[in-house]
DNA sequence: CTCTTGATCTTCT
DNA sequence: GAAGATCAAGAGC
């Protein structure tokens, strides 16, 4: 457990406990808000999750709604794995598969507050402004170096590392972004007041 | 600040 | 052939 502080140690541990695969084996509507404040690292690069969206196979906006395809097959597998898909022919987006095998539910990771590996993120993104590095689902995969090569990887094994939040957070919810189907479902979750969101939540 | 447009992969019609 | 869980750049206000 916690190590005895040495003389001179003042700060709390930098990261919370590693999340296990079982974290994802429950309702996607429980997992999604619980991911706000969790630290996502990929090969040591990443930050605090500040925005996500939940998708379920009964949801017309979900990729899994019409059944398995080569693209979405990971969504139909066991929870605790990454589903990476190509968006608009250009970007990659990463989801965390939830619930149980066959449930075909997942949480889309939409924005991070960058904390680790800022230099690598700036290099990959070709930007310096911290606020623009990970403030969108396609931006954060580019910043972290996540591509289709990482589809179906386990979330509790390298190169992924997820760490539990160390303090309570205030989670807000609202309508999901960029949809034309099921636009009225309030399954977008965010860290209240964060300046690293893809878009602000309406007041 | 808002609005428009191009980039071009996967799936569906 | 068209739409989509997006982003960046350029025009206009």
CSV table of C-alpha atoms (C1' of nucleotides) in Angstrom, one decimal:
chain,number,residue,atom,x,y,z
A,1,UNK,CA,0.0,0.0,0.0
A,2,UNK,CA,1.1,3.5,0.7
A,3,UNK,CA,4.9,3.8,1.4
A,4,UNK,CA,6.1,5.6,4.4
A,5,UNK,CA,7.0,9.2,3.6
A,6,UNK,CA,10.7,9.9,3.6
A,7,UNK,CA,12.0,13.0,5.1
A,8,UNK,CA,11.6,15.7,2.6
A,9,UNK,CA,8.5,14.1,0.9
A,10,UNK,CA,5.7,16.7,0.9
A,11,UNK,CA,3.6,15.9,-2.2
A,12,UNK,CA,0.9,13.2,-2.4
A,13,UNK,CA,1.5,10.3,-4.7
A,14,UNK,CA,1.5,11.6,-8.3
A,15,UNK,CA,-1.1,9.1,-9.5
A,16,UNK,CA,-3.9,7.0,-8.0
A,17,UNK,CA,-4.2,3.2,-8.2
A,18,UNK,CA,-4.2,1.5,-11.6
A,19,UNK,CA,-7.7,0.8,-12.9
A,20,UNK,CA,-8.3,-2.9,-13.4
A,21,UNK,CA,-10.3,-4.3,-16.3
A,22,UNK,CA,-13.2,-5.0,-14.0
A,23,UNK,CA,-13.7,-1.2,-13.6
A,24,UNK,CA,-15.4,-1.3,-17.1
A,25,UNK,CA,-17.6,-4.3,-16.4
A,26,UNK,CA,-20.7,-2.3,-15.4
A,27,UNK,CA,-23.3,0.0,-17.0
A,28,UNK,CA,-21.7,2.4,-19.5
A,29,UNK,CA,-23.8,5.1,-17.8
A,30,UNK,CA,-22.0,4.5,-14.5
A,31,UNK,CA,-18.5,4.1,-16.1
A,32,UNK,CA,-18.7,7.3,-18.2
A,33,UNK,CA,-19.1,9.8,-15.4
A,34,UNK,CA,-16.7,7.8,-13.2
A,35,UNK,CA,-14.0,8.3,-15.9
A,36,UNK,CA,-14.0,12.1,-15.4
A,37,UNK,CA,-10.9,12.9,-13.4
A,38,UNK,CA,-9.2,9.6,-14.2
A,39,UNK,CA,-5.6,9.9,-15.6
A,40,UNK,CA,-5.1,8.3,-19.1
A,41,UNK,CA,-1.5,7.7,-20.1
A,42,UNK,CA,-0.4,6.1,-23.3
A,43,UNK,CA,3.3,5.2,-23.3
A,44,UNK,CA,3.6,7.7,-20.5
A,45,UNK,CA,1.9,10.5,-22.4
A,46,UNK,CA,-1.5,11.9,-21.5
A,47,UNK,CA,-3.5,13.6,-18.8
A,48,UNK,CA,-6.7,13.9,-16.9
A,49,UNK,CA,-9.9,12.8,-18.6
A,50,UNK,CA,-12.2,15.9,-18.6
A,51,UNK,CA,-14.9,14.9,-21.2
A,52,UNK,CA,-16.5,11.6,-22.4
A,53,UNK,CA,-19.6,10.4,-24.1
A,54,UNK,CA,-21.5,7.1,-23.6
A,55,UNK,CA,-22.8,4.9,-26.4
A,56,UNK,CA,-24.9,1.7,-26.1
A,57,UNK,CA,-26.1,-0.8,-28.8
A,58,UNK,CA,-29.7,0.3,-28.2
A,59,UNK,CA,-28.7,3.9,-29.1
A,60,UNK,CA,-29.3,4.9,-32.7
A,61,UNK,CA,-26.2,7.1,-32.6
A,62,UNK,CA,-23.9,4.2,-31.6
A,63,UNK,CA,-21.7,2.4,-34.1
A,64,UNK,CA,-22.9,-0.9,-32.7
A,65,UNK,CA,-26.6,-0.1,-33.2
A,66,UNK,CA,-26.9,-2.1,-36.5
A,67,UNK,CA,-24.8,-5.1,-35.4
A,68,UNK,CA,-21.2,-6.1,-35.7
A,69,UNK,CA,-19.0,-5.0,-38.7
A,70,UNK,CA,-15.3,-5.3,-39.2
A,71,UNK,CA,-14.8,-1.8,-37.8
A,72,UNK,CA,-16.9,-2.1,-34.6
A,73,UNK,CA,-16.2,-5.8,-33.7
A,74,UNK,CA,-14.3,-4.8,-30.6
A,75,UNK,CA,-17.4,-3.2,-29.1
A,76,UNK,CA,-19.0,-6.6,-29.1
A,77,UNK,CA,-16.2,-8.2,-27.2
A,78,UNK,CA,-15.4,-8.1,-23.4
A,79,UNK,CA,-15.1,-4.9,-21.4
A,80,UNK,CA,-11.8,-3.2,-20.7
A,81,UNK,CA,-10.5,-3.0,-24.2
A,82,UNK,CA,-9.8,-0.1,-26.6
A,83,UNK,CA,-12.1,0.5,-29.6
A,84,UNK,CA,-10.3,2.8,-32.1
A,85,UNK,CA,-12.0,3.9,-35.3
A,86,UNK,CA,-11.4,6.2,-38.2
A,87,UNK,CA,-13.5,9.4,-38.1
A,88,UNK,CA,-14.3,11.3,-41.2
A,89,UNK,CA,-11.6,9.5,-43.1
A,90,UNK,CA,-8.9,11.5,-41.3
A,91,UNK,CA,-8.8,11.2,-37.5
A,92,UNK,CA,-8.7,8.4,-35.0
A,93,UNK,CA,-11.0,8.3,-32.0
A,94,UNK,CA,-10.6,6.0,-29.0
A,95,UNK,CA,-13.4,4.3,-26.9
A,96,UNK,CA,-13.3,2.2,-23.8
A,97,UNK,CA,-15.5,-0.9,-24.1
A,98,UNK,CA,-17.9,-1.4,-21.1
A,99,UNK,CA,-20.5,-3.8,-19.6
A,100,UNK,CA,-20.2,-7.4,-20.8
A,101,UNK,CA,-19.3,-9.3,-23.9
A,102,UNK,CA,-22.1,-8.8,-26.5
A,103,UNK,CA,-23.4,-5.6,-24.8
A,104,UNK,CA,-21.6,-3.5,-27.4
A,105,UNK,CA,-21.4,-0.4,-25.2
A,106,UNK,CA,-18.4,2.0,-25.0
A,107,UNK,CA,-17.3,5.4,-23.8
A,108,UNK,CA,-15.8,7.8,-26.3
A,109,UNK,CA,-12.9,9.8,-24.8
A,110,UNK,CA,-13.4,13.3,-26.0
A,111,UNK,CA,-10.9,15.6,-24.1
A,112,UNK,CA,-8.0,15.5,-21.7
A,113,UNK,CA,-6.2,18.1,-19.5
A,114,UNK,CA,-2.6,17.4,-20.6
A,115,UNK,CA,-0.3,16.6,-17.6
A,116,UNK,CA,2.4,14.2,-18.9
A,117,UNK,CA,4.6,14.3,-22.0
A,118,UNK,CA,3.7,17.8,-23.1
A,119,UNK,CA,6.8,18.0,-25.4
A,120,UNK,CA,5.7,14.8,-27.2
A,121,UNK,CA,2.2,16.1,-27.6
A,122,UNK,CA,3.3,19.4,-28.9
A,123,UNK,CA,5.6,17.7,-31.4
A,124,UNK,CA,2.9,15.4,-32.7
A,125,UNK,CA,0.2,18.1,-32.8
A,126,UNK,CA,2.5,20.8,-34.3
A,127,UNK,CA,1.2,23.2,-31.7
A,128,UNK,CA,2.3,24.8,-28.5
A,129,UNK,CA,-0.9,26.0,-26.9
A,130,UNK,CA,-1.7,23.6,-24.1
A,131,UNK,CA,-5.4,24.1,-24.4
A,132,UNK,CA,-5.5,22.9,-28.0
A,133,UNK,CA,-3.5,19.7,-27.5
A,134,UNK,CA,-6.2,17.3,-26.4
A,135,UNK,CA,-9.5,19.3,-26.5
A,136,UNK,CA,-11.3,16.9,-28.9
A,137,UNK,CA,-11.5,13.2,-29.7
A,138,UNK,CA,-9.3,13.4,-32.8
A,139,UNK,CA,-6.9,15.8,-31.2
A,140,UNK,CA,-6.1,13.7,-28.2
A,141,UNK,CA,-5.4,10.5,-30.2
A,142,UNK,CA,-3.0,12.5,-32.3
A,143,UNK,CA,-1.3,14.0,-29.2
A,144,UNK,CA,-1.0,10.5,-27.6
A,145,UNK,CA,0.0,8.6,-30.8
A,146,UNK,CA,-3.1,6.3,-30.7
A,147,UNK,CA,-4.0,4.8,-34.1
A,148,UNK,CA,-5.8,1.8,-35.5
A,149,UNK,CA,-2.7,-0.2,-34.6
A,150,UNK,CA,-3.9,0.0,-31.0
A,151,UNK,CA,-7.5,-1.2,-31.6
A,152,UNK,CA,-8.5,-4.0,-29.3
A,153,UNK,CA,-5.6,-3.5,-26.8
A,154,UNK,CA,-6.3,-4.1,-23.1
A,155,UNK,CA,-6.7,-1.0,-21.1
A,156,UNK,CA,-5.0,-2.4,-18.0
A,157,UNK,CA,-1.8,-3.3,-19.9
A,158,UNK,CA,1.0,-1.3,-21.6
A,159,UNK,CA,1.0,0.9,-23.6
A,160,UNK,CA,-2.2,2.0,-21.8
A,161,UNK,CA,-2.2,3.0,-18.1
A,162,UNK,CA,-5.3,4.3,-16.3
A,163,UNK,CA,-5.1,5.7,-12.8
A,164,UNK,CA,-8.0,6.4,-10.4
A,165,UNK,CA,-8.7,9.9,-9.5
A,166,UNK,CA,-7.3,11.0,-6.1
A,167,UNK,CA,-10.0,13.5,-5.1
A,168,UNK,CA,-13.7,14.1,-5.7
A,169,UNK,CA,-14.8,15.8,-8.9
A,170,UNK,CA,-17.9,17.6,-10.0
A,171,UNK,CA,-19.3,16.0,-13.1
A,172,UNK,CA,-21.7,17.8,-15.4
A,173,UNK,CA,-23.7,16.2,-18.2
A,174,UNK,CA,-25.3,17.5,-21.4
A,175,UNK,CA,-26.1,16.6,-25.0
A,176,UNK,CA,-23.6,14.8,-27.1
A,177,UNK,CA,-21.6,16.6,-29.8
A,178,UNK,CA,-21.8,16.3,-33.6
A,179,UNK,CA,-24.7,13.8,-33.8
A,180,UNK,CA,-27.6,13.7,-36.2
A,181,UNK,CA,-29.3,10.7,-34.5
A,182,UNK,CA,-30.5,10.5,-30.9
A,183,UNK,CA,-29.5,14.1,-30.4
A,184,UNK,CA,-31.7,14.5,-27.3
A,185,UNK,CA,-29.8,11.9,-25.1
A,186,UNK,CA,-27.8,13.7,-22.3
A,187,UNK,CA,-24.9,11.2,-22.4
A,188,UNK,CA,-22.0,13.7,-22.6
A,189,UNK,CA,-20.1,14.1,-19.3
A,190,UNK,CA,-17.5,16.6,-18.3
A,191,UNK,CA,-15.4,18.1,-15.5
A,192,UNK,CA,-17.3,21.1,-14.3
A,193,UNK,CA,-15.5,24.4,-15.2
A,194,UNK,CA,-12.6,22.7,-17.1
A,195,UNK,CA,-10.9,24.9,-19.7
A,196,UNK,CA,-9.8,21.8,-21.6
A,197,UNK,CA,-13.2,20.7,-22.9
A,198,UNK,CA,-13.9,20.3,-26.7
A,199,UNK,CA,-16.8,22.8,-26.1
A,200,UNK,CA,-18.2,24.3,-22.9
A,201,UNK,CA,-21.3,22.8,-21.4
A,202,UNK,CA,-24.3,25.2,-21.5
A,203,UNK,CA,-24.8,27.1,-18.3
B,1,DC,C1',-16.3,36.1,-32.6
B,2,DT,C1',-19.2,33.0,-36.2
B,3,DC,C1',-19.8,30.6,-40.5
B,4,DT,C1',-18.1,27.7,-44.5
B,5,DT,C1',-15.4,24.3,-46.6
B,6,DG,C1',-12.1,20.6,-47.7
B,7,DA,C1',-9.8,16.5,-46.3
B,8,DT,C1',-11.2,11.4,-47.7
B,9,DC,C1',-12.2,6.2,-44.7
B,10,DT,C1',-16.1,3.0,-43.4
B,11,DT,C1',-20.7,1.9,-43.7
B,12,DC,C1',-25.2,2.1,-45.5
B,13,DT,C1',-28.6,2.9,-49.3
C,1,DG,C1',-23.7,8.0,-54.1
C,2,DA,C1',-24.1,10.0,-49.4
C,3,DA,C1',-23.4,10.5,-44.5
C,4,DG,C1',-20.7,10.6,-40.5
C,5,DA,C1',-19.2,10.1,-32.5
C,6,DT,C1',-13.8,15.8,-36.7
C,7,DC,C1',-10.5,19.4,-37.3
C,8,DA,C1',-8.1,23.4,-39.2
C,9,DA,C1',-8.0,27.2,-42.1
C,10,DG,C1',-10.0,31.1,-44.3
C,11,DA,C1',-13.7,34.7,-45.0
C,12,DG,C1',-16.7,37.8,-42.9
C,13,DC,C1',-18.5,40.7,-39.0
